[in-house]
Amino acid sequence: LDLLYEIIQDAKEPPTVQVSALSVLYAIHEKNKSMKSLSLTHQICFNMLNILQNLNEWDKSAVFNSLTTSFVPQTHLDAQHVIDIVLPQLQHVNTSVVLNALKFIMYLINYVDHVDESLIKRFSSSIIALLNKPSELQFLVLRNVILLLLSREHPLLRVEVSYFFVEFNDPIYIKDTKLEILYLLAKDENLQQILNELKEYATDIDIQMSRKAIRAIGNLAVKLEASSSDCVSVLMDLLEFGVGYVVQEIISVFKNILRKYPQQFESCLKTLAKHTDSVQEPESKSSMIWIITQYSSHLPNYLEIFQIF
């Protein structure tokens, strides 16, 4: 270990050798649970950052990966200084460098007293640039977007929801992840834009996508109380299509909406009850049974409907 520390601190050593020594040190501490976590001094951290310009993309990624959690800034100023050094790497063409730089900056943000608006803009533009990568990398970026949105009370991303609208040629795992992000980004201010998009997906020929879009609309109704009536209005419009799987999915999500708002959407009950014959799947059946029995006082022929089951 002493030898490895000497290599890292020796400016005469080739940069690649220094990075290799740092990676080995990091790996030793990671794999030996009996050892304390790797702790690097302020000087070692700055020495490694100073050689970044002489490294290839894989070595840069290794440096950022090793420094994350190994270097603990002692002051807000130190943390801010390191962030300023790392920020240019967010423009790198290599996805691994950008993601590891993002991870390192995210870690350092825990030690600054104030997150600058310009930093949030840089963060956001880097993420948007990565969305043009091939599907596998795009999926990795989207999963990181979810983590960024969930990690703090005030998210470190400022992005337009339109960047996460589903493309017709997206693989299913990208579509699913984008729907999850749209749900997280939804607010009363942008809900109409998201609902218009989800309504389009709900009438898609892709049955799986259609079901997930309907479920997303139902979840948004539960999430955004002030705009719940807008979500219900879209669901009732979709109900008019009369397509079996659409009807069943709407009935399934409607149970959760009625549980959240017990006395708000009773006017929809009779319309839902008209589609009892379309209900075939276990989840939609159980939802319809719950709706009929819970709101029997609003359905004059509730016993007649109930006998179908």
Coordinates of C-alpha atoms in Angstrom, one line a residue:
L1 CA 0.0 0.0 0.0
D2 CA 2.8 2.4 0.9
L3 CA 4.4 1.8 -2.6
L4 CA 1.1 2.5 -4.3
Y5 CA 0.7 5.8 -2.3
E6 CA 4.3 6.7 -3.3
I7 CA 3.5 6.1 -7.0
I8 CA 0.3 8.3 -6.8
Q9 CA 2.2 11.2 -5.2
D10 CA 5.3 11.0 -7.5
A11 CA 4.9 13.6 -10.2
K12 CA 7.7 11.9 -12.2
E13 CA 5.6 8.8 -12.7
P14 CA 3.7 8.5 -16.1
P15 CA 0.1 9.6 -15.7
T16 CA -1.2 6.2 -16.8
V17 CA 0.9 4.5 -14.1
Q18 CA -0.4 6.8 -11.5
V19 CA -4.0 6.1 -12.5
S20 CA -3.3 2.3 -12.4
A21 CA -1.9 2.7 -8.9
L22 CA -5.0 4.6 -7.8
S23 CA -7.3 2.0 -9.3
V24 CA -5.5 -0.8 -7.6
L25 CA -5.6 1.0 -4.2
Y26 CA -9.3 1.6 -4.7
A27 CA -9.9 -2.1 -5.6
I28 CA -7.9 -3.3 -2.6
H29 CA -9.9 -1.2 -0.2
E30 CA -13.2 -2.1 -1.9
K31 CA -12.6 -5.9 -1.7
N32 CA -11.2 -6.1 1.8
K33 CA -14.1 -5.4 4.1
S34 CA -11.8 -5.5 7.1
M35 CA -9.9 -2.4 5.9
K36 CA -11.1 1.1 6.4
S37 CA -12.5 2.9 3.3
L38 CA -10.0 4.5 1.1
S39 CA -9.3 8.1 2.2
L40 CA -7.3 10.4 -0.1
T41 CA -5.8 13.7 0.9
H42 CA -6.7 17.1 -0.7
Q43 CA -3.2 17.1 -2.4
I44 CA -3.6 13.6 -4.0
C45 CA -7.0 14.6 -5.4
F46 CA -5.7 17.7 -7.0
N47 CA -2.6 15.9 -8.3
M48 CA -4.9 13.3 -10.0
L49 CA -7.1 16.1 -11.4
N50 CA -4.1 18.0 -12.8
I51 CA -3.1 15.0 -15.0
L52 CA -6.6 14.6 -16.5
Q53 CA -5.6 16.3 -19.8
N54 CA -2.9 13.7 -20.3
L55 CA -5.3 10.7 -19.9
N56 CA -7.4 8.7 -22.3
E57 CA -11.1 8.3 -21.7
W58 CA -10.9 5.0 -19.7
D59 CA -8.3 6.4 -17.4
K60 CA -10.4 9.6 -16.8
S61 CA -13.4 7.4 -15.9
A62 CA -11.2 5.4 -13.5
V63 CA -10.0 8.6 -11.8
F64 CA -13.5 9.9 -11.3
N65 CA -14.7 6.5 -10.1
S66 CA -11.9 6.2 -7.6
L67 CA -12.1 9.8 -6.2
T68 CA -15.9 9.5 -5.6
T69 CA -16.3 8.9 -1.8
S70 CA -12.4 8.5 -1.4
F71 CA -11.9 12.2 -1.3
V72 CA -13.7 14.2 1.4
P73 CA -13.6 18.0 0.9
Q74 CA -12.8 19.8 4.1
T75 CA -14.4 23.1 3.1
H76 CA -17.2 24.4 0.8
L77 CA -14.5 26.2 -1.2
D78 CA -12.5 22.9 -1.8
A79 CA -15.6 21.2 -3.1
Q80 CA -16.5 24.1 -5.4
H81 CA -13.0 24.2 -6.7
V82 CA -13.0 20.5 -7.6
I83 CA -16.4 20.8 -9.3
D84 CA -15.0 23.7 -11.4
I85 CA -12.1 21.5 -12.5
V86 CA -14.4 18.5 -13.4
L87 CA -17.2 20.4 -15.1
P88 CA -15.5 20.6 -18.6
Q89 CA -15.5 16.8 -18.7
L90 CA -19.3 16.9 -19.0
Q91 CA -18.7 17.9 -22.7
H92 CA -16.6 14.8 -23.3
V93 CA -17.6 12.6 -26.3
N94 CA -17.2 9.4 -24.2
T95 CA -20.4 8.4 -22.3
S96 CA -18.4 6.7 -19.5
V97 CA -16.4 9.8 -18.8
V98 CA -19.5 12.0 -18.7
L99 CA -21.4 9.6 -16.4
N100 CA -18.5 9.2 -14.0
A101 CA -17.9 12.9 -14.0
L102 CA -21.6 13.4 -13.2
K103 CA -21.4 10.9 -10.4
F104 CA -18.3 12.6 -8.9
I105 CA -20.0 16.1 -9.1
M106 CA -23.2 14.8 -7.5
Y107 CA -21.1 13.5 -4.6
L108 CA -19.2 16.8 -4.2
I109 CA -22.5 18.8 -4.2
N110 CA -23.1 17.3 -0.8
Y111 CA -20.2 19.5 0.5
V112 CA -21.1 22.8 -1.1
D113 CA -23.3 25.4 0.7
H114 CA -25.1 26.5 -2.4
V115 CA -25.8 24.8 -5.7
D116 CA -25.4 27.4 -8.4
E117 CA -28.1 27.8 -11.1
S118 CA -25.4 27.6 -13.9
L119 CA -24.3 24.2 -12.5
I120 CA -27.9 22.9 -12.8
K121 CA -28.0 24.1 -16.4
R122 CA -24.6 22.4 -17.2
F123 CA -25.9 19.2 -15.6
S124 CA -29.2 19.3 -17.6
S125 CA -27.6 20.1 -21.0
S126 CA -25.1 17.2 -20.5
I127 CA -28.0 14.8 -19.8
I128 CA -29.9 16.0 -22.8
A129 CA -26.9 15.5 -25.1
L130 CA -26.5 11.9 -23.8
L131 CA -30.1 11.1 -24.9
N132 CA -28.9 10.9 -28.6
K133 CA -26.7 7.9 -27.8
P134 CA -27.7 4.3 -28.9
S135 CA -30.5 2.6 -27.0
E136 CA -28.4 0.7 -24.5
L137 CA -26.5 3.9 -23.4
Q138 CA -29.7 5.9 -23.5
F139 CA -31.3 3.5 -21.1
L140 CA -28.4 3.9 -18.7
V141 CA -28.7 7.7 -18.9
L142 CA -32.5 7.5 -18.3
R143 CA -32.1 5.4 -15.2
N144 CA -29.6 8.0 -13.9
V145 CA -32.2 10.7 -14.7
I146 CA -34.6 8.9 -12.4
L147 CA -32.0 8.8 -9.6
L148 CA -31.3 12.5 -10.1
L149 CA -35.0 13.3 -9.9
L150 CA -35.5 11.2 -6.8
S151 CA -32.3 12.0 -4.9
R152 CA -33.2 15.5 -3.7
E153 CA -36.1 17.6 -2.6
H154 CA -35.2 20.1 -5.2
P155 CA -34.0 18.1 -8.3
L156 CA -30.7 19.0 -9.9
L157 CA -32.3 18.8 -13.4
R158 CA -34.2 21.4 -15.3
V159 CA -35.4 19.7 -18.4
E160 CA -38.3 20.0 -20.8
V161 CA -40.7 17.1 -20.6
S162 CA -40.8 16.9 -24.4
Y163 CA -37.3 15.3 -24.3
F164 CA -38.8 12.3 -22.7
F165 CA -41.7 11.7 -25.1
V166 CA -41.8 8.2 -26.5
E167 CA -40.6 7.7 -30.1
F168 CA -42.3 5.0 -32.2
N169 CA -39.1 3.1 -32.7
D170 CA -37.9 3.1 -29.0
P171 CA -37.4 -0.4 -27.6
I172 CA -39.9 -1.3 -24.9
Y173 CA -37.4 -0.8 -22.0
I174 CA -36.8 2.8 -23.2
K175 CA -40.5 3.4 -23.5
D176 CA -41.1 2.1 -19.9
T177 CA -38.4 4.3 -18.5
K178 CA -39.6 7.4 -20.3
L179 CA -43.1 6.9 -18.9
E180 CA -41.6 6.7 -15.4
I181 CA -39.7 9.9 -16.0
L182 CA -42.8 11.7 -17.3
Y183 CA -44.6 10.7 -14.1
L184 CA -41.8 12.1 -12.0
L185 CA -41.6 15.4 -14.0
A186 CA -45.4 15.9 -14.0
K187 CA -46.7 19.0 -12.3
D188 CA -49.9 21.0 -12.5
E189 CA -48.2 23.4 -14.9
N190 CA -47.1 20.8 -17.5
L191 CA -49.8 18.2 -17.0
Q192 CA -51.9 19.0 -20.0
Q193 CA -48.9 18.6 -22.3
I194 CA -48.1 15.2 -20.7
L195 CA -51.8 14.1 -20.8
N196 CA -52.0 14.8 -24.5
E197 CA -49.0 12.6 -25.1
L198 CA -50.2 9.8 -22.9
K199 CA -53.6 9.9 -24.6
E200 CA -51.9 9.3 -27.9
Y201 CA -50.0 6.3 -26.4
A202 CA -53.2 4.9 -25.0
T203 CA -54.7 4.5 -28.5
D204 CA -51.4 3.0 -29.8
I205 CA -51.6 -0.4 -31.7
D206 CA -49.0 -1.6 -29.2
I207 CA -51.3 -3.1 -26.5
Q208 CA -48.6 -3.2 -23.8
M209 CA -47.7 0.5 -24.4
S210 CA -51.4 1.4 -24.4
R211 CA -52.0 -0.3 -21.0
K212 CA -49.0 1.4 -19.5
A213 CA -50.0 4.8 -20.7
I214 CA -53.5 4.4 -19.2
R215 CA -51.9 3.2 -15.9
A216 CA -49.7 6.3 -16.0
I217 CA -52.7 8.6 -16.4
G218 CA -54.4 6.9 -13.4
N219 CA -51.2 7.3 -11.3
L220 CA -51.1 11.0 -12.2
A221 CA -54.7 11.5 -11.1
V222 CA -53.6 10.1 -7.7
K223 CA -50.4 12.1 -7.6
L224 CA -51.8 15.6 -8.6
E225 CA -54.9 16.3 -6.6
A226 CA -55.6 19.7 -8.1
S227 CA -55.5 18.3 -11.6
S228 CA -57.1 14.9 -10.9
S229 CA -60.3 15.9 -12.8
D230 CA -58.3 16.5 -16.0
C231 CA -56.8 13.0 -15.8
V232 CA -60.3 11.4 -15.1
S233 CA -61.7 13.4 -18.1
V234 CA -59.0 11.8 -20.4
L235 CA -59.8 8.3 -19.0
M236 CA -63.5 8.8 -19.7
D237 CA -62.8 9.9 -23.2
L238 CA -60.7 6.8 -23.8
L239 CA -63.5 4.7 -22.3
E240 CA -65.6 5.7 -25.3
F241 CA -63.3 3.8 -27.7
G242 CA -64.8 0.6 -26.3
V243 CA -61.7 -1.4 -27.0
G244 CA -61.6 -4.4 -24.5
Y245 CA -58.1 -4.0 -23.1
V246 CA -58.4 -0.2 -22.8
V247 CA -61.7 -0.5 -20.9
Q248 CA -60.3 -3.1 -18.5
E249 CA -57.2 -1.1 -17.8
I250 CA -59.3 2.0 -17.1
I251 CA -61.5 0.1 -14.7
S252 CA -58.4 -1.3 -12.9
V253 CA -56.9 2.2 -12.4
F254 CA -60.2 3.8 -11.5
K255 CA -60.4 1.8 -8.3
N256 CA -57.3 3.6 -7.0
I257 CA -58.7 7.0 -8.1
L258 CA -62.0 6.3 -6.2
R259 CA -60.1 5.2 -3.1
K260 CA -58.0 8.5 -3.1
Y261 CA -61.1 10.7 -3.9
P262 CA -64.1 8.8 -2.3
Q263 CA -66.8 11.4 -3.1
Q264 CA -65.4 13.2 -6.1
F265 CA -66.0 11.1 -9.2
E266 CA -69.3 9.4 -8.4
S267 CA -70.8 10.8 -11.7
C268 CA -68.5 8.4 -13.6
L269 CA -69.9 5.2 -11.9
K270 CA -72.8 4.6 -14.2
T271 CA -70.6 5.0 -17.2
L272 CA -68.1 2.5 -15.8
A273 CA -70.9 0.0 -14.9
K274 CA -72.1 0.0 -18.6
H275 CA -68.8 -1.8 -19.5
T276 CA -69.2 -4.7 -17.0
D277 CA -69.5 -7.2 -19.9
S278 CA -66.1 -6.2 -21.2
V279 CA -64.4 -7.1 -17.9
Q280 CA -62.6 -10.5 -18.3
E281 CA -59.2 -10.2 -16.5
P282 CA -58.7 -10.9 -12.8
E283 CA -57.5 -7.4 -11.9
S284 CA -60.2 -5.5 -13.7
K285 CA -62.8 -8.0 -12.3
S286 CA -61.7 -7.4 -8.8
S287 CA -61.7 -3.7 -9.4
M288 CA -65.2 -3.7 -10.8
I289 CA -66.5 -5.8 -7.9
W290 CA -65.0 -3.4 -5.4
I291 CA -66.5 -0.4 -7.3
I292 CA -70.0 -2.0 -7.5
T293 CA -70.1 -3.0 -3.8
Q294 CA -68.5 0.1 -2.5
Y295 CA -70.9 2.4 -4.4
S296 CA -74.0 0.2 -4.5
S297 CA -76.1 3.2 -3.3
H298 CA -75.3 5.0 -6.5
L299 CA -76.1 2.1 -8.8
P300 CA -79.9 1.2 -8.7
N301 CA -79.3 -2.1 -10.5
Y302 CA -76.1 -3.0 -8.6
L303 CA -77.3 -6.6 -7.7
E304 CA -78.1 -7.2 -11.4
I305 CA -74.6 -6.1 -12.3
F306 CA -73.0 -8.0 -9.5
Q307 CA -74.6 -11.3 -10.6
I308 CA -72.5 -11.2 -13.7
F309 CA -69.5 -12.1 -11.5

